[in-house]
């Protein structure tokens, strides 16, 4: 035995769902994206992605019962295949792979499940093909694939700027527990951002001509109290400092979600928050025991899909080489 490892035939990477503890949204940019000042946190719901050598790109998707698999493309348009192609092109390679995605993160829920798959695929293929891509390059490629993909690589807690792709790790010393309340009917992210635009007043009056210069209405910022809550692990301060500018637009499109919020408050959550662009609702709890109690109360009031989850958890990481 020389001790040398034979090249792996397959690599499996696990990536977590994200939530936004704060989602500050500015006025739409000329490229159609919105400037963000956000605080991401990775929570304990996961997708697993296995990659293996193959002559052509192939993707299969399986998942837990609560995941609407029919909505996930099983062809080249899947973001995981785009991730694989982009990584191969970055290294000038003509390679392909088989990608098996096993989803535990609800689809179209505002939890960045597709972004988790893209991040997991980047990392898994980097390892399968022994590419040793630098972290900086992986983050940049991730940012090209989607606004939330860099954070899915990073995990933990982080600030996000730009359209969300410019991430910086943030100190999070808390042991947080959330109840994630899923919803059977997904919500389209672009539709929620469009409705945000409709509801957000700009400084323009209807009589003014279209400006040649972009109009700065407000720059979203990150609340100091939230950064302090994460640093100190103070759950009451966290409860008081979370927020999401997409919450009102999403609730306006989906008034049925208001009941989830009121049921959450009645179940004893310390705070309620829309996850990203929704429709998933997050209930902040004091600890693991409290989270189980709140989840039980939510199920009793008819919310079938409730998961007590810890946070922060790790970003994309290898779970097996076979
Ligand atoms: O970057 P990602 O592919 O996740 O974005 C999905 C859609 O969400 C975009 O096409 C855009 O409509 C909207 N979006 C936005 N501003 C952001 C992020 C996303 O308007 N900062």
mmCIF file of C-alpha atoms and ligand atoms in Angstrom:
data_model
loop_
_atom_site.group_PDB
_atom_site.id
_atom_site.type_symbol
_atom_site.label_atom_id
_atom_site.label_comp_id
_atom_site.label_asym_id
_atom_site.label_seq_id
_atom_site.Cartn_x
_atom_site.Cartn_y
_atom_site.Cartn_z
ATOM 1 C CA UNK A 1 0.000 0.000 0.000
ATOM 2 C CA UNK A 2 1.386 3.369 -0.961
ATOM 3 C CA UNK A 3 -1.315 5.272 0.902
ATOM 4 C CA UNK A 4 -2.289 7.146 -2.285
ATOM 5 C CA UNK A 5 -6.024 7.520 -2.676
ATOM 6 C CA UNK A 6 -7.553 6.347 -5.922
ATOM 7 C CA UNK A 7 -9.550 9.179 -7.553
ATOM 8 C CA UNK A 8 -13.112 9.273 -6.193
ATOM 9 C CA UNK A 9 -15.817 7.985 -8.504
ATOM 10 C CA UNK A 10 -18.392 10.155 -6.807
ATOM 11 C CA UNK A 11 -18.503 13.008 -4.306
ATOM 12 C CA UNK A 12 -21.495 14.061 -2.204
ATOM 13 C CA UNK A 13 -21.825 17.611 -0.868
ATOM 14 C CA UNK A 14 -24.454 18.900 1.553
ATOM 15 C CA UNK A 15 -25.685 22.511 1.415
ATOM 16 C CA UNK A 16 -28.084 24.295 3.740
ATOM 17 C CA UNK A 17 -31.112 26.545 3.306
ATOM 18 C CA UNK A 18 -30.658 30.262 3.978
ATOM 19 C CA UNK A 19 -32.832 32.795 5.691
ATOM 20 C CA UNK A 20 -32.451 36.576 5.707
ATOM 21 C CA UNK A 21 -32.504 38.008 9.229
ATOM 22 C CA UNK A 22 -32.636 41.420 7.630
ATOM 23 C CA UNK A 23 -33.506 42.057 3.995
ATOM 24 C CA UNK A 24 -33.126 45.726 3.131
ATOM 25 C CA UNK A 25 -34.102 46.391 -0.483
ATOM 26 C CA UNK A 26 -33.324 49.545 -2.484
ATOM 27 C CA UNK A 27 -34.699 50.904 -5.725
ATOM 28 C CA UNK A 28 -34.380 48.631 -8.757
ATOM 29 C CA UNK A 29 -31.105 49.010 -10.707
ATOM 30 C CA UNK A 30 -30.818 49.424 -14.469
ATOM 31 C CA UNK A 31 -29.988 45.682 -14.785
ATOM 32 C CA UNK A 32 -33.335 44.746 -13.185
ATOM 33 C CA UNK A 33 -31.830 43.636 -9.862
ATOM 34 C CA UNK A 34 -32.350 45.410 -6.548
ATOM 35 C CA UNK A 35 -29.491 46.646 -4.346
ATOM 36 C CA UNK A 36 -29.579 44.753 -1.064
ATOM 37 C CA UNK A 37 -28.206 45.120 2.438
ATOM 38 C CA UNK A 38 -28.952 41.751 3.954
ATOM 39 C CA UNK A 39 -27.894 39.493 6.811
ATOM 40 C CA UNK A 40 -27.923 35.845 5.816
ATOM 41 C CA UNK A 41 -28.049 32.908 8.202
ATOM 42 C CA UNK A 42 -27.767 29.212 7.231
ATOM 43 C CA UNK A 43 -30.418 26.989 8.865
ATOM 44 C CA UNK A 44 -30.655 23.225 9.363
ATOM 45 C CA UNK A 45 -32.578 22.140 6.249
ATOM 46 C CA UNK A 46 -30.424 20.515 3.576
ATOM 47 C CA UNK A 47 -30.058 19.367 -0.021
ATOM 48 C CA UNK A 48 -27.474 16.687 -0.866
ATOM 49 C CA UNK A 49 -25.807 16.664 -4.275
ATOM 50 C CA UNK A 50 -23.851 13.676 -5.606
ATOM 51 C CA UNK A 51 -21.676 14.104 -8.692
ATOM 52 C CA UNK A 52 -20.011 11.329 -10.699
ATOM 53 C CA UNK A 53 -17.962 11.092 -13.876
ATOM 54 C CA UNK A 54 -20.089 10.891 -17.061
ATOM 55 C CA UNK A 55 -19.740 11.623 -20.780
ATOM 56 C CA UNK A 56 -22.784 13.909 -20.919
ATOM 57 C CA UNK A 57 -24.617 16.135 -18.440
ATOM 58 C CA UNK A 58 -27.409 14.294 -16.676
ATOM 59 C CA UNK A 59 -29.411 15.465 -13.671
ATOM 60 C CA UNK A 60 -31.896 13.560 -11.528
ATOM 61 C CA UNK A 61 -33.891 15.026 -8.650
ATOM 62 C CA UNK A 62 -35.398 13.155 -5.725
ATOM 63 C CA UNK A 63 -36.610 14.532 -2.447
ATOM 64 C CA UNK A 64 -38.503 14.414 0.780
ATOM 65 C CA UNK A 65 -42.317 14.120 0.649
ATOM 66 C CA UNK A 66 -42.846 17.829 1.303
ATOM 67 C CA UNK A 67 -40.749 18.909 -1.701
ATOM 68 C CA UNK A 68 -42.629 19.827 -4.914
ATOM 69 C CA UNK A 69 -40.279 17.941 -7.235
ATOM 70 C CA UNK A 70 -42.409 18.610 -10.315
ATOM 71 C CA UNK A 71 -41.269 22.250 -10.183
ATOM 72 C CA UNK A 72 -37.558 21.349 -10.388
ATOM 73 C CA UNK A 73 -36.153 21.091 -13.938
ATOM 74 C CA UNK A 74 -34.548 17.713 -14.688
ATOM 75 C CA UNK A 75 -32.672 18.933 -17.767
ATOM 76 C CA UNK A 76 -29.847 21.301 -18.701
ATOM 77 C CA UNK A 77 -31.802 24.285 -17.390
ATOM 78 C CA UNK A 78 -31.316 23.041 -13.811
ATOM 79 C CA UNK A 79 -29.044 25.523 -12.007
ATOM 80 C CA UNK A 80 -26.783 22.625 -10.931
ATOM 81 C CA UNK A 81 -25.957 21.839 -14.571
ATOM 82 C CA UNK A 82 -25.315 25.539 -15.206
ATOM 83 C CA UNK A 83 -22.966 25.470 -12.216
ATOM 84 C CA UNK A 84 -21.115 22.446 -13.583
ATOM 85 C CA UNK A 85 -20.777 23.914 -17.068
ATOM 86 C CA UNK A 86 -19.552 27.250 -15.675
ATOM 87 C CA UNK A 87 -16.910 25.552 -13.514
ATOM 88 C CA UNK A 88 -15.690 23.396 -16.420
ATOM 89 C CA UNK A 89 -15.504 26.465 -18.696
ATOM 90 C CA UNK A 90 -13.600 28.416 -16.026
ATOM 91 C CA UNK A 91 -10.883 25.726 -16.148
ATOM 92 C CA UNK A 92 -11.059 25.329 -19.940
ATOM 93 C CA UNK A 93 -12.310 21.743 -19.577
ATOM 94 C CA UNK A 94 -14.667 19.833 -21.864
ATOM 95 C CA UNK A 95 -15.994 17.693 -19.045
ATOM 96 C CA UNK A 96 -19.497 16.596 -18.051
ATOM 97 C CA UNK A 97 -20.952 14.826 -15.019
ATOM 98 C CA UNK A 98 -23.964 13.017 -13.651
ATOM 99 C CA UNK A 99 -25.644 15.039 -10.894
ATOM 100 C CA UNK A 100 -28.044 13.494 -8.386
ATOM 101 C CA UNK A 101 -29.879 16.044 -6.255
ATOM 102 C CA UNK A 102 -31.730 14.950 -3.144
ATOM 103 C CA UNK A 103 -33.837 17.812 -1.856
ATOM 104 C CA UNK A 104 -34.847 18.473 1.728
ATOM 105 C CA UNK A 105 -35.243 22.230 1.184
ATOM 106 C CA UNK A 106 -38.745 23.206 -0.015
ATOM 107 C CA UNK A 107 -38.865 24.466 -3.621
ATOM 108 C CA UNK A 108 -39.789 28.122 -4.380
ATOM 109 C CA UNK A 109 -40.015 28.766 -0.659
ATOM 110 C CA UNK A 110 -37.669 31.728 -0.202
ATOM 111 C CA UNK A 111 -35.021 29.403 1.269
ATOM 112 C CA UNK A 112 -32.606 29.412 -1.704
ATOM 113 C CA UNK A 113 -32.822 25.668 -2.364
ATOM 114 C CA UNK A 114 -31.731 26.064 -5.999
ATOM 115 C CA UNK A 115 -28.789 28.176 -4.867
ATOM 116 C CA UNK A 116 -27.820 25.456 -2.374
ATOM 117 C CA UNK A 117 -27.792 22.926 -5.245
ATOM 118 C CA UNK A 118 -25.588 25.205 -7.365
ATOM 119 C CA UNK A 119 -23.120 25.764 -4.520
ATOM 120 C CA UNK A 120 -23.028 22.044 -3.679
ATOM 121 C CA UNK A 121 -22.400 21.164 -7.332
ATOM 122 C CA UNK A 122 -19.518 23.661 -7.619
ATOM 123 C CA UNK A 123 -17.800 22.237 -4.565
ATOM 124 C CA UNK A 124 -18.491 18.582 -5.433
ATOM 125 C CA UNK A 125 -17.162 18.904 -9.001
ATOM 126 C CA UNK A 126 -14.143 20.852 -7.806
ATOM 127 C CA UNK A 127 -13.309 17.858 -5.595
ATOM 128 C CA UNK A 128 -14.289 15.134 -8.110
ATOM 129 C CA UNK A 129 -12.102 16.699 -10.811
ATOM 130 C CA UNK A 130 -9.306 17.701 -8.370
ATOM 131 C CA UNK A 131 -9.416 21.299 -9.650
ATOM 132 C CA UNK A 132 -8.370 23.132 -6.477
ATOM 133 C CA UNK A 133 -10.310 26.240 -7.507
ATOM 134 C CA UNK A 134 -9.480 29.127 -5.164
ATOM 135 C CA UNK A 135 -12.160 30.269 -2.708
ATOM 136 C CA UNK A 136 -12.200 33.689 -4.395
ATOM 137 C CA UNK A 137 -12.854 32.114 -7.823
ATOM 138 C CA UNK A 138 -15.536 29.777 -6.420
ATOM 139 C CA UNK A 139 -17.326 32.745 -4.818
ATOM 140 C CA UNK A 140 -17.108 34.764 -8.038
ATOM 141 C CA UNK A 141 -18.448 31.888 -10.172
ATOM 142 C CA UNK A 142 -21.183 31.358 -7.567
ATOM 143 C CA UNK A 143 -22.155 35.035 -7.855
ATOM 144 C CA UNK A 144 -22.558 34.675 -11.628
ATOM 145 C CA UNK A 145 -25.003 31.796 -11.102
ATOM 146 C CA UNK A 146 -27.345 33.575 -8.680
ATOM 147 C CA UNK A 147 -27.484 36.211 -5.958
ATOM 148 C CA UNK A 148 -27.734 33.683 -3.087
ATOM 149 C CA UNK A 149 -25.202 31.106 -4.344
ATOM 150 C CA UNK A 150 -22.071 32.638 -2.737
ATOM 151 C CA UNK A 151 -23.725 32.553 0.697
ATOM 152 C CA UNK A 152 -24.648 28.886 0.191
ATOM 153 C CA UNK A 153 -20.922 28.169 -0.148
ATOM 154 C CA UNK A 154 -20.099 30.206 2.953
ATOM 155 C CA UNK A 155 -22.836 29.235 5.453
ATOM 156 C CA UNK A 156 -22.855 30.456 9.053
ATOM 157 C CA UNK A 157 -23.943 34.075 9.042
ATOM 158 C CA UNK A 158 -22.869 36.773 6.614
ATOM 159 C CA UNK A 159 -23.724 40.194 5.313
ATOM 160 C CA UNK A 160 -24.762 40.460 1.668
ATOM 161 C CA UNK A 161 -24.471 43.539 -0.530
ATOM 162 C CA UNK A 162 -24.699 44.288 -4.248
ATOM 163 C CA UNK A 163 -27.618 42.138 -5.419
ATOM 164 C CA UNK A 164 -26.808 39.788 -2.520
ATOM 165 C CA UNK A 165 -23.753 38.121 -4.073
ATOM 166 C CA UNK A 166 -21.090 40.164 -2.247
ATOM 167 C CA UNK A 167 -20.794 38.283 1.029
ATOM 168 C CA UNK A 168 -18.705 38.858 4.153
ATOM 169 C CA UNK A 169 -18.750 36.429 7.094
ATOM 170 C CA UNK A 170 -20.387 37.850 10.217
ATOM 171 C CA UNK A 171 -19.685 36.787 13.787
ATOM 172 C CA UNK A 172 -22.635 34.749 15.062
ATOM 173 C CA UNK A 173 -22.125 33.384 18.573
ATOM 174 C CA UNK A 174 -25.754 32.422 19.160
ATOM 175 C CA UNK A 175 -27.342 28.989 19.243
ATOM 176 C CA UNK A 176 -30.611 29.890 17.553
ATOM 177 C CA UNK A 177 -33.731 27.836 16.982
ATOM 178 C CA UNK A 178 -36.332 28.575 14.335
ATOM 179 C CA UNK A 179 -39.532 26.881 13.310
ATOM 180 C CA UNK A 180 -39.664 26.943 9.525
ATOM 181 C CA UNK A 181 -43.301 26.882 8.346
ATOM 182 C CA UNK A 182 -43.574 25.694 4.741
ATOM 183 C CA UNK A 183 -46.417 26.402 2.365
ATOM 184 C CA UNK A 184 -47.715 24.158 -0.430
ATOM 185 C CA UNK A 185 -48.047 27.010 -2.909
ATOM 186 C CA UNK A 186 -44.738 28.576 -3.985
ATOM 187 C CA UNK A 187 -44.204 32.278 -4.604
ATOM 188 C CA UNK A 188 -42.189 33.665 -7.528
ATOM 189 C CA UNK A 189 -39.210 35.788 -6.428
ATOM 190 C CA UNK A 190 -39.347 38.142 -9.468
ATOM 191 C CA UNK A 191 -43.099 38.659 -8.870
ATOM 192 C CA UNK A 192 -42.480 39.715 -5.251
ATOM 193 C CA UNK A 193 -39.698 42.118 -6.270
ATOM 194 C CA UNK A 194 -41.983 43.571 -8.977
ATOM 195 C CA UNK A 195 -44.713 44.117 -6.396
ATOM 196 C CA UNK A 196 -42.139 45.743 -4.085
ATOM 197 C CA UNK A 197 -41.471 48.210 -6.961
ATOM 198 C CA UNK A 198 -45.197 48.881 -7.330
ATOM 199 C CA UNK A 199 -45.634 49.552 -3.616
ATOM 200 C CA UNK A 200 -42.425 51.534 -3.067
ATOM 201 C CA UNK A 201 -42.823 55.263 -3.606
ATOM 202 C CA UNK A 202 -39.984 56.919 -5.480
ATOM 203 C CA UNK A 203 -39.070 60.582 -5.283
ATOM 204 C CA UNK A 204 -40.421 61.113 -8.788
ATOM 205 C CA UNK A 205 -43.791 62.706 -9.286
ATOM 206 C CA UNK A 206 -45.883 61.470 -12.211
ATOM 207 C CA UNK A 207 -45.434 64.778 -14.069
ATOM 208 C CA UNK A 208 -41.642 64.575 -14.086
ATOM 209 C CA UNK A 209 -39.945 63.265 -17.234
ATOM 210 C CA UNK A 210 -37.920 60.070 -17.053
ATOM 211 C CA UNK A 211 -34.621 61.039 -15.425
ATOM 212 C CA UNK A 212 -31.356 60.496 -17.219
ATOM 213 C CA UNK A 213 -29.607 59.958 -13.865
ATOM 214 C CA UNK A 214 -30.642 57.106 -11.547
ATOM 215 C CA UNK A 215 -32.681 58.429 -8.632
ATOM 216 C CA UNK A 216 -31.350 57.483 -5.205
ATOM 217 C CA UNK A 217 -34.392 57.002 -3.011
ATOM 218 C CA UNK A 218 -32.668 55.267 -0.154
ATOM 219 C CA UNK A 219 -29.694 53.050 0.436
ATOM 220 C CA UNK A 220 -30.526 49.925 2.387
ATOM 221 C CA UNK A 221 -28.342 49.446 5.462
ATOM 222 C CA UNK A 222 -27.721 46.716 8.023
ATOM 223 C CA UNK A 223 -29.107 47.409 11.525
ATOM 224 C CA UNK A 224 -26.385 47.675 14.172
ATOM 225 C CA UNK A 225 -28.684 46.047 16.752
ATOM 226 C CA UNK A 226 -28.894 42.899 14.633
ATOM 227 C CA UNK A 227 -25.107 42.627 14.346
ATOM 228 C CA UNK A 228 -24.926 43.085 18.135
ATOM 229 C CA UNK A 229 -27.606 40.419 18.743
ATOM 230 C CA UNK A 230 -25.623 37.877 16.713
ATOM 231 C CA UNK A 231 -22.358 38.794 18.435
ATOM 232 C CA UNK A 232 -23.833 38.467 21.929
ATOM 233 C CA UNK A 233 -26.332 35.670 21.295
ATOM 234 C CA UNK A 234 -29.147 37.772 22.787
ATOM 235 C CA UNK A 235 -32.404 36.236 21.509
ATOM 236 C CA UNK A 236 -34.633 39.097 22.706
ATOM 237 C CA UNK A 237 -32.444 41.617 20.866
ATOM 238 C CA UNK A 238 -32.554 39.393 17.785
ATOM 239 C CA UNK A 239 -36.365 39.242 18.028
ATOM 240 C CA UNK A 240 -36.464 43.052 18.085
ATOM 241 C CA UNK A 241 -34.027 43.626 15.229
ATOM 242 C CA UNK A 242 -35.037 41.263 12.385
ATOM 243 C CA UNK A 243 -36.960 42.542 9.378
ATOM 244 C CA UNK A 244 -37.691 42.026 5.699
ATOM 245 C CA UNK A 245 -38.641 44.702 3.128
ATOM 246 C CA UNK A 246 -40.239 42.016 0.938
ATOM 247 C CA UNK A 247 -42.670 40.967 3.676
ATOM 248 C CA UNK A 248 -45.425 43.501 2.929
ATOM 249 C CA UNK A 249 -45.308 43.015 -0.865
ATOM 250 C CA UNK A 250 -45.422 39.225 -0.385
ATOM 251 C CA UNK A 251 -48.321 39.443 2.083
ATOM 252 C CA UNK A 252 -50.160 41.744 -0.293
ATOM 253 C CA UNK A 253 -49.851 39.065 -3.009
ATOM 254 C CA UNK A 254 -50.634 36.241 -0.593
ATOM 255 C CA UNK A 255 -53.015 37.478 2.139
ATOM 256 C CA UNK A 256 -53.483 33.860 3.286
ATOM 257 C CA UNK A 257 -49.991 34.049 4.841
ATOM 258 C CA UNK A 258 -51.202 36.591 7.408
ATOM 259 C CA UNK A 259 -52.860 33.733 9.249
ATOM 260 C CA UNK A 260 -49.546 31.880 9.464
ATOM 261 C CA UNK A 261 -48.045 34.961 11.107
ATOM 262 C CA UNK A 262 -50.877 35.322 13.629
ATOM 263 C CA UNK A 263 -50.858 31.573 14.359
ATOM 264 C CA UNK A 264 -47.084 31.797 14.920
ATOM 265 C CA UNK A 265 -47.473 34.644 17.395
ATOM 266 C CA UNK A 266 -50.256 32.747 19.162
ATOM 267 C CA UNK A 267 -48.086 29.600 19.288
ATOM 268 C CA UNK A 268 -45.597 31.605 21.363
ATOM 269 C CA UNK A 269 -42.900 32.567 18.819
ATOM 270 C CA UNK A 270 -40.636 35.391 19.999
ATOM 271 C CA UNK A 271 -40.823 36.936 16.520
ATOM 272 C CA UNK A 272 -42.217 36.119 13.090
ATOM 273 C CA UNK A 273 -40.517 36.809 9.760
ATOM 274 C CA UNK A 274 -41.055 36.073 6.088
ATOM 275 C CA UNK A 275 -38.173 34.042 4.645
ATOM 276 C CA UNK A 276 -36.652 35.900 1.677
ATOM 277 C CA UNK A 277 -39.397 36.442 -0.891
ATOM 278 C CA UNK A 278 -41.625 33.847 0.801
ATOM 279 C CA UNK A 279 -43.948 32.057 1.177
ATOM 280 C CA UNK A 280 -42.039 30.253 3.976
ATOM 281 C CA UNK A 281 -42.601 31.837 7.407
ATOM 282 C CA UNK A 282 -39.973 31.764 10.177
ATOM 283 C CA UNK A 283 -40.790 31.644 13.889
ATOM 284 C CA UNK A 284 -37.984 32.588 16.261
ATOM 285 C CA UNK A 285 -37.859 30.411 19.398
ATOM 286 C CA UNK A 286 -35.949 30.588 22.665
ATOM 287 C CA UNK A 287 -34.324 27.126 22.469
ATOM 288 C CA UNK A 288 -34.794 23.608 21.062
ATOM 289 C CA UNK A 289 -37.534 22.650 23.546
ATOM 290 C CA UNK A 290 -39.459 25.843 22.803
ATOM 291 C CA UNK A 291 -39.090 25.218 19.058
ATOM 292 C CA UNK A 292 -40.616 21.737 19.387
ATOM 293 C CA UNK A 293 -43.534 23.181 21.394
ATOM 294 C CA UNK A 294 -44.148 25.938 18.840
ATOM 295 C CA UNK A 295 -43.958 23.447 15.944
ATOM 296 C CA UNK A 296 -46.483 21.214 17.744
ATOM 297 C CA UNK A 297 -48.878 24.132 18.268
ATOM 298 C CA UNK A 298 -48.540 25.140 14.595
ATOM 299 C CA UNK A 299 -49.308 21.602 13.420
ATOM 300 C CA UNK A 300 -52.347 21.555 15.722
ATOM 301 C CA UNK A 301 -53.602 24.716 14.027
ATOM 302 C CA UNK A 302 -53.321 23.105 10.591
ATOM 303 C CA UNK A 303 -49.794 23.940 9.395
ATOM 304 C CA UNK A 304 -48.657 20.556 8.158
ATOM 305 C CA UNK A 305 -45.066 21.401 7.270
ATOM 306 C CA UNK A 306 -43.198 22.745 10.305
ATOM 307 C CA UNK A 307 -39.550 22.065 10.984
ATOM 308 C CA UNK A 308 -37.730 23.079 14.166
ATOM 309 C CA UNK A 309 -34.203 23.842 12.929
ATOM 310 C CA UNK A 310 -30.972 25.108 14.515
ATOM 311 C CA UNK A 311 -28.884 27.971 13.171
ATOM 312 C CA UNK A 312 -26.260 28.919 12.222
ATOM 313 C CA UNK A 313 -25.084 25.789 10.380
ATOM 314 C CA UNK A 314 -22.182 25.177 7.988
ATOM 315 C CA UNK A 315 -22.084 26.100 4.318
ATOM 316 C CA UNK A 316 -21.553 23.589 1.505
ATOM 317 C CA UNK A 317 -19.316 20.717 2.685
ATOM 318 C CA UNK A 318 -18.320 17.248 1.522
ATOM 319 C CA UNK A 319 -20.147 14.428 3.311
ATOM 320 C CA UNK A 320 -18.707 11.493 1.341
ATOM 321 C CA UNK A 321 -16.176 10.406 -1.253
ATOM 322 C CA UNK A 322 -17.068 7.002 -2.783
HETATM 323 O O1 LIG B 1 -30.111 36.136 -8.567
HETATM 324 P P1 LIG B 1 -31.309 35.252 -8.637
HETATM 325 O O2 LIG B 1 -31.305 34.376 -9.843
HETATM 326 O O3 LIG B 1 -31.571 34.500 -7.383
HETATM 327 O O4 LIG B 1 -32.557 36.238 -8.803
HETATM 328 C C1 LIG B 1 -33.839 35.782 -9.159
HETATM 329 C C2 LIG B 1 -34.706 36.979 -9.496
HETATM 330 O O5 LIG B 1 -34.988 37.720 -8.293
HETATM 331 C C3 LIG B 1 -34.079 37.997 -10.429
HETATM 332 O O6 LIG B 1 -34.306 37.661 -11.773
HETATM 333 C C4 LIG B 1 -34.776 39.286 -10.038
HETATM 334 O O7 LIG B 1 -36.049 39.354 -10.623
HETATM 335 C C5 LIG B 1 -34.978 39.105 -8.544
HETATM 336 N N1 LIG B 1 -33.913 39.747 -7.738
HETATM 337 C C6 LIG B 1 -33.848 41.128 -7.647
HETATM 338 N N2 LIG B 1 -32.868 41.711 -6.899
HETATM 339 C C7 LIG B 1 -31.970 40.968 -6.221
HETATM 340 C C8 LIG B 1 -32.014 39.558 -6.293
HETATM 341 C C9 LIG B 1 -33.004 38.974 -7.061
HETATM 342 O O8 LIG B 1 -34.671 41.827 -8.245
HETATM 343 N N3 LIG B 1 -31.033 41.569 -5.490
#
